[in-house]
Amino acid sequence: MSLIVQKFGGSSVRDAQRIRNVAGIIADTYRAGNQVMVVLSAQGDTTDDLIEKAREINPKASKREMDMLLSTGEQISIALCAMALEGMGLPVVSLAAWQVGIQTTSAYSDARIKKIDPERIQRELDKNKIVLVAGFQGVNRFGDVTTLGRGGSDTSAVALAAAFGADLCQIYTDVDGVYTTDPRVAPGAVKLEEITYDEMLELASQGAQVLHNRSVELAKKYHVNMEVVSSLERKPGTKVKEVVKMEKTNIAGVAKDTSIARIAVVGLDHNPGVAFRVFSLLGKAGINVDAIIQSIGRDTSKDISFTLPRADVEEAVRVLEEQKGALRFDHLTVEDKIAKVSIVGAGMMTTPGVAAKMFEALYDANINIQMINTSEIRVSVLIDEEDAVAAVRAVHDKFFGDDSFS
Amino acid sequence: MSLIVQKFGGSSVRDAQRIRNVAGIIADTYRAGNQVMVVLSAQGDTTDDLIEKAREINPKASKREMDMLLSTGEQISIALCAMALEGMGLPVVSLAAWQVGIQTTSAYSDARIKKIDPERIQRELDKNKIVLVAGFQGVNRFGDVTTLGRGGSDTSAVALAAAFGADLCQIYTDVDGVYTTDPRVAPGAVKLEEITYDEMLELASQGAQVLHNRSVELAKKYHVNMEVVSSLERKPGTKVKEVVKMEKTNIAGVAKDTSIARIAVVGLDHNPGVAFRVFSLLGKAGINVDAIIQSIGRDTSKDISFTLPRADVEEAVRVLEEQKGALRFDHLTVEDKIAKVSIVGAGMMTTPGVAAKMFEALYDANINIQMINTSEIRVSVLIDEEDAVAAVRAVHDKFFGDDSFS
């Protein structure tokens, strides 16, 4: 008998019909002889509706009370889904985070799971019950409700799978798996049967929105086998695991991110500690910097360029200009009509020429590369935003197209 | 410094504007130097909306899951109201029943409060915080959410007031107090400054819908001073307490109940145990019988008449007819065009002639009395439903009208 954790997101439980569909998937898994633990998000727009209610009353409400408010959404989902399973004659129990003993840090609205007390869930599993757990929430050391921030329900699911040594943690979504690239951009995109944690992490960081990084990191740390699978079609999804079988290509996918900008700090002194001062300043302002490139400028000065979320540009410029005197730079240049295209693959570490193949594809498509940034299993290029779609198609065709064997 | 418990019902918190109004009342009470504990119901139609969602999925959902679902409504209310108070710069904390330690019996959907663990609330009060508690809910010995059934939030408020020895438990409603009768029926109805627990209980049982009996019984048992007060107008309400100061009249009010019917079981054997058999049968069927009158019939048989909620007539007739052979009666007569009019007053015990005064008023109004039923502080008469309004006016005028001093 296997223990399977299944997580369903907000759109999968958005109305009665969808909830019945989800109950059907759960029922099939249970009737196949598995123990089943299910994590649910709040229904469709429930969370947004609750946020709107709060805003109307107090736009600066404390995070503690926001968590108290928002955590009701998942509780509604698990109760309704339990009723659907009851209607199918199955033994089921819904549990809120405080009943499960999901202990978190005290940071309201962005808590981290510290520990899960297995007692209550184990008792219910021993009674052969399907256990439905409210995702996205926990309880901190003050006995208050916390929520886990973005990707919270995925994280709840992986944490439960880790705590109970589950055989599989299935993340049900609107898509049926992880693709070699966005099928809307490149019609030749292929669904991957398997992908490694590291590849998934790089793909997610580089713009693929299937899984949230936090849950994949947690899965990697505790060796939880994940599967991204569709809640609408009954067919195999993509497995995320430690090691995957060799594919004929060396990369897992091509990602595109058009939500970024580049800032160059031009004419900095060529002294030690300059980079530290720039990025600690940005760090304190809560700005996440991605790729960094430093180059020697004219004479003895140097330039530092970095990419960052487009939404943070204004704040970053403000912070840097404010400290212009202390940092001693000449001027800033901002470029926000850019895109980042990346290839990701665990295989590229051991295969020479993967990066060159990407650059060749871009050259053939007449696309100019502005910046290059690499990790062990990723190569990213910064290009004009208007070239982004053509770049993804060219690179994807090069690695996955009919000609990719040549 | 006084400790005041305030309870606000669903219509008092139905939208942002009403919540701000409630926050204003709470803030005034707190700023006047009191410790304040607040119990809230779910917003307006939230509970009905959730019930509808559940019905759509499974009309026969378990009570356990219904409680899990419905308890979110009060949690939403307390979080939103806390935000409103935060917006006014006041220290506040919202707490669900599991955080407060409201321990109940295990009967889902109709649980009784067994014990309240004062620790968490006391800690918050000691920090000078306004404490908002989700009404209508508790936790049973399995660690599951329960709800308290009808009048549940009033009961939560009185139970908290009792547990903490509060100086006053204010029940805020849409009306501004308890009246001598329904002002829509008799325009001369007067608001009572004070009323005893017993009078309030009799009035509530006899059709007045201001307070639920359960909360009044609990208040009486633990000597909790209650006040029924309007959440829309800032003026004194009606105090409900052990002993009230003498009023010039001997009765507290006139109540009317038109939701009842009368069944007569005609031609029963005149043997011991007949009444027992009839009413234990009805009791097992969950039918609440109110007034009972037994009379000797023709020859050696006897008749038993009783009143009951009109909604239960069909079931009662079915149950009795089914056992017609065993009970050995001749036939049933059902009369559902009747009404019960009652006068209630602790003073009537020691004042001769109160009942006679009521009968005189009805005689003067040419209203025929079908049945009479009395308790120590109540006289009820059964009359034709079409006479009900005239009867209330006549009786109310007799006791409270300009002529009542004569």
CSV table of N, CA, C and O in Angstrom, one decimal, chain B residues 6-30 36 38-41 77-78 80-82 84-85 88 90 130 132 172-174 230-232 234:
chain,number,residue,atom,x,y,z
B,6,GLN,N,-19.5,42.1,24.7
B,6,GLN,CA,-20.5,42.7,23.7
B,6,GLN,C,-20.7,41.7,22.6
B,6,GLN,O,-19.7,41.2,22.0
B,7,LYS,N,-21.9,41.4,22.3
B,7,LYS,CA,-22.2,40.5,21.2
B,7,LYS,C,-22.9,41.2,20.0
B,7,LYS,O,-23.9,41.9,20.3
B,8,PHE,N,-22.4,41.0,18.8
B,8,PHE,CA,-23.1,41.6,17.6
B,8,PHE,C,-23.5,40.5,16.7
B,8,PHE,O,-22.7,39.6,16.3
B,9,GLY,N,-24.7,40.5,16.2
B,9,GLY,CA,-25.3,39.5,15.3
B,9,GLY,C,-24.9,39.8,13.9
B,9,GLY,O,-24.3,40.8,13.5
B,10,GLY,N,-25.3,38.8,13.0
B,10,GLY,CA,-25.0,38.9,11.6
B,10,GLY,C,-25.3,40.1,10.9
B,10,GLY,O,-24.6,40.6,10.1
B,11,SER,N,-26.5,40.7,11.2
B,11,SER,CA,-26.9,41.9,10.4
B,11,SER,C,-26.1,43.1,10.9
B,11,SER,O,-25.9,44.1,10.1
B,12,SER,N,-25.6,43.1,12.1
B,12,SER,CA,-24.8,44.2,12.6
B,12,SER,C,-23.4,44.3,12.0
B,12,SER,O,-22.7,45.3,12.2
B,13,VAL,N,-23.0,43.2,11.4
B,13,VAL,CA,-21.6,43.2,10.7
B,13,VAL,C,-21.7,42.8,9.3
B,13,VAL,O,-20.8,42.3,8.7
B,14,ARG,N,-22.9,43.1,8.6
B,14,ARG,CA,-23.1,42.5,7.3
B,14,ARG,C,-22.3,43.1,6.2
B,14,ARG,O,-22.1,42.5,5.2
B,15,ASP,N,-21.8,44.4,6.4
B,15,ASP,CA,-20.9,44.9,5.4
B,15,ASP,C,-19.9,45.8,6.0
B,15,ASP,O,-19.9,46.0,7.3
B,16,ALA,N,-19.0,46.4,5.2
B,16,ALA,CA,-17.9,47.2,5.7
B,16,ALA,C,-18.4,48.4,6.6
B,16,ALA,O,-17.9,48.7,7.7
B,17,GLN,N,-19.5,49.0,6.2
B,17,GLN,CA,-20.0,50.2,6.9
B,17,GLN,C,-20.6,49.7,8.3
B,17,GLN,O,-20.3,50.4,9.3
B,18,ARG,N,-21.3,48.6,8.3
B,18,ARG,CA,-21.8,48.1,9.6
B,18,ARG,C,-20.6,47.7,10.5
B,18,ARG,O,-20.7,47.9,11.7
B,19,ILE,N,-19.6,47.1,9.9
B,19,ILE,CA,-18.5,46.7,10.7
B,19,ILE,C,-17.8,47.9,11.4
B,19,ILE,O,-17.4,47.9,12.5
B,20,ARG,N,-17.7,49.0,10.6
B,20,ARG,CA,-17.1,50.2,11.1
B,20,ARG,C,-18.0,50.8,12.3
B,20,ARG,O,-17.5,51.3,13.3
B,21,ASN,N,-19.3,50.7,12.1
B,21,ASN,CA,-20.2,51.1,13.1
B,21,ASN,C,-20.0,50.3,14.4
B,21,ASN,O,-19.9,50.8,15.5
B,22,VAL,N,-19.9,49.0,14.3
B,22,VAL,CA,-19.7,48.1,15.4
B,22,VAL,C,-18.3,48.4,16.1
B,22,VAL,O,-18.2,48.5,17.3
B,23,ALA,N,-17.3,48.7,15.2
B,23,ALA,CA,-16.0,49.0,15.8
B,23,ALA,C,-16.1,50.3,16.6
B,23,ALA,O,-15.4,50.5,17.6
B,24,GLY,N,-16.9,51.2,16.1
B,24,GLY,CA,-17.1,52.5,16.9
B,24,GLY,C,-17.7,52.2,18.2
B,24,GLY,O,-17.2,52.8,19.2
B,25,ILE,N,-18.7,51.4,18.4
B,25,ILE,CA,-19.3,51.0,19.7
B,25,ILE,C,-18.2,50.4,20.6
B,25,ILE,O,-18.1,50.8,21.7
B,26,ILE,N,-17.5,49.5,20.0
B,26,ILE,CA,-16.4,48.8,20.8
B,26,ILE,C,-15.4,49.8,21.3
B,26,ILE,O,-15.0,49.8,22.4
B,27,ALA,N,-15.0,50.6,20.3
B,27,ALA,CA,-13.9,51.6,20.7
B,27,ALA,C,-14.4,52.6,21.8
B,27,ALA,O,-13.6,52.8,22.7
B,28,ASP,N,-15.6,53.0,21.7
B,28,ASP,CA,-16.2,53.9,22.8
B,28,ASP,C,-16.1,53.2,24.1
B,28,ASP,O,-15.8,53.8,25.1
B,29,THR,N,-16.5,51.9,24.1
B,29,THR,CA,-16.6,51.2,25.4
B,29,THR,C,-15.2,51.0,26.0
B,29,THR,O,-14.9,51.1,27.2
B,30,TYR,N,-14.2,50.7,25.1
B,30,TYR,CA,-12.8,50.5,25.5
B,30,TYR,C,-12.2,51.9,26.0
B,30,TYR,O,-11.6,51.9,27.0
B,36,VAL,N,-12.7,45.0,27.2
B,36,VAL,CA,-13.8,44.6,26.3
B,36,VAL,C,-13.5,43.3,25.6
B,36,VAL,O,-12.4,43.1,25.0
B,38,VAL,N,-15.5,40.8,22.8
B,38,VAL,CA,-16.5,40.9,21.8
B,38,VAL,C,-16.8,39.6,21.1
B,38,VAL,O,-15.8,38.9,20.8
B,39,VAL,N,-18.0,39.2,21.0
B,39,VAL,CA,-18.4,38.0,20.3
B,39,VAL,C,-19.2,38.4,19.0
B,39,VAL,O,-20.1,39.2,19.1
B,40,LEU,N,-18.7,37.8,17.9
B,40,LEU,CA,-19.4,38.2,16.6
B,40,LEU,C,-20.0,36.9,15.9
B,40,LEU,O,-19.4,35.9,16.0
B,41,SER,N,-21.1,37.2,15.2
B,41,SER,CA,-21.7,36.2,14.4
B,41,SER,C,-21.1,36.3,13.0
B,41,SER,O,-20.3,37.2,12.7
B,77,SER,N,-15.7,37.3,10.2
B,77,SER,CA,-16.2,38.5,10.9
B,77,SER,C,-15.2,39.1,11.9
B,77,SER,O,-14.9,40.3,11.9
B,78,ILE,N,-14.6,38.2,12.7
B,78,ILE,CA,-13.7,38.7,13.8
B,78,ILE,C,-12.4,39.3,13.2
B,78,ILE,O,-11.9,40.3,13.6
B,80,LEU,N,-12.2,40.7,10.2
B,80,LEU,CA,-12.5,42.0,9.5
B,80,LEU,C,-12.7,43.1,10.6
B,80,LEU,O,-12.3,44.2,10.5
B,81,CYS,N,-13.4,42.7,11.7
B,81,CYS,CA,-13.7,43.7,12.7
B,81,CYS,C,-12.4,44.1,13.4
B,81,CYS,O,-12.2,45.3,13.8
B,82,ALA,N,-11.5,43.2,13.6
B,82,ALA,CA,-10.2,43.5,14.2
B,82,ALA,C,-9.4,44.5,13.3
B,82,ALA,O,-8.8,45.5,13.8
B,84,ALA,N,-10.8,46.7,11.4
B,84,ALA,CA,-11.4,48.0,11.6
B,84,ALA,C,-10.9,48.7,12.8
B,84,ALA,O,-10.6,49.9,12.8
B,85,LEU,N,-10.8,48.0,13.9
B,85,LEU,CA,-10.3,48.5,15.1
B,85,LEU,C,-8.8,48.9,15.0
B,85,LEU,O,-8.4,49.9,15.6
B,88,MET,N,-8.4,52.2,13.7
B,88,MET,CA,-8.7,53.3,14.6
B,88,MET,C,-7.6,53.4,15.6
B,88,MET,O,-7.7,54.1,16.6
B,90,LEU,N,-6.4,51.0,17.7
B,90,LEU,CA,-6.6,50.3,19.0
B,90,LEU,C,-6.0,49.0,19.0
B,90,LEU,O,-5.9,48.3,18.0
B,130,ILE,N,-8.3,44.6,23.1
B,130,ILE,CA,-9.7,44.2,22.9
B,130,ILE,C,-9.7,42.8,22.3
B,130,ILE,O,-8.9,42.6,21.3
B,132,LEU,N,-11.5,39.9,20.3
B,132,LEU,CA,-12.7,39.5,19.5
B,132,LEU,C,-12.7,38.0,19.4
B,132,LEU,O,-11.8,37.4,19.0
B,172,TYR,N,-26.2,43.1,21.3
B,172,TYR,CA,-26.6,44.1,20.3
B,172,TYR,C,-27.5,43.5,19.2
B,172,TYR,O,-27.1,42.5,18.7
B,173,THR,N,-28.6,44.1,18.9
B,173,THR,CA,-29.5,43.6,17.9
B,173,THR,C,-30.0,44.8,17.1
B,173,THR,O,-29.6,45.9,17.2
B,174,ASP,N,-31.0,44.4,16.2
B,174,ASP,CA,-31.6,45.5,15.4
B,174,ASP,C,-32.7,46.2,16.1
B,174,ASP,O,-33.1,47.3,15.7
B,230,SER,N,-29.6,48.3,21.0
B,230,SER,CA,-29.5,48.5,19.6
B,230,SER,C,-28.1,48.8,19.1
B,230,SER,O,-27.4,49.6,19.7
B,231,SER,N,-27.7,48.2,18.0
B,231,SER,CA,-26.4,48.5,17.4
B,231,SER,C,-26.5,49.7,16.5
B,231,SER,O,-25.5,50.2,16.1
B,232,LEU,N,-27.7,50.2,16.3
B,232,LEU,CA,-27.8,51.3,15.4
B,232,LEU,C,-28.1,52.7,16.1
B,232,LEU,O,-27.7,53.7,15.6
B,234,ARG,N,-27.6,54.8,19.7
B,234,ARG,CA,-26.9,54.8,21.0
B,234,ARG,C,-27.8,55.3,22.1
B,234,ARG,O,-27.9,56.4,22.4
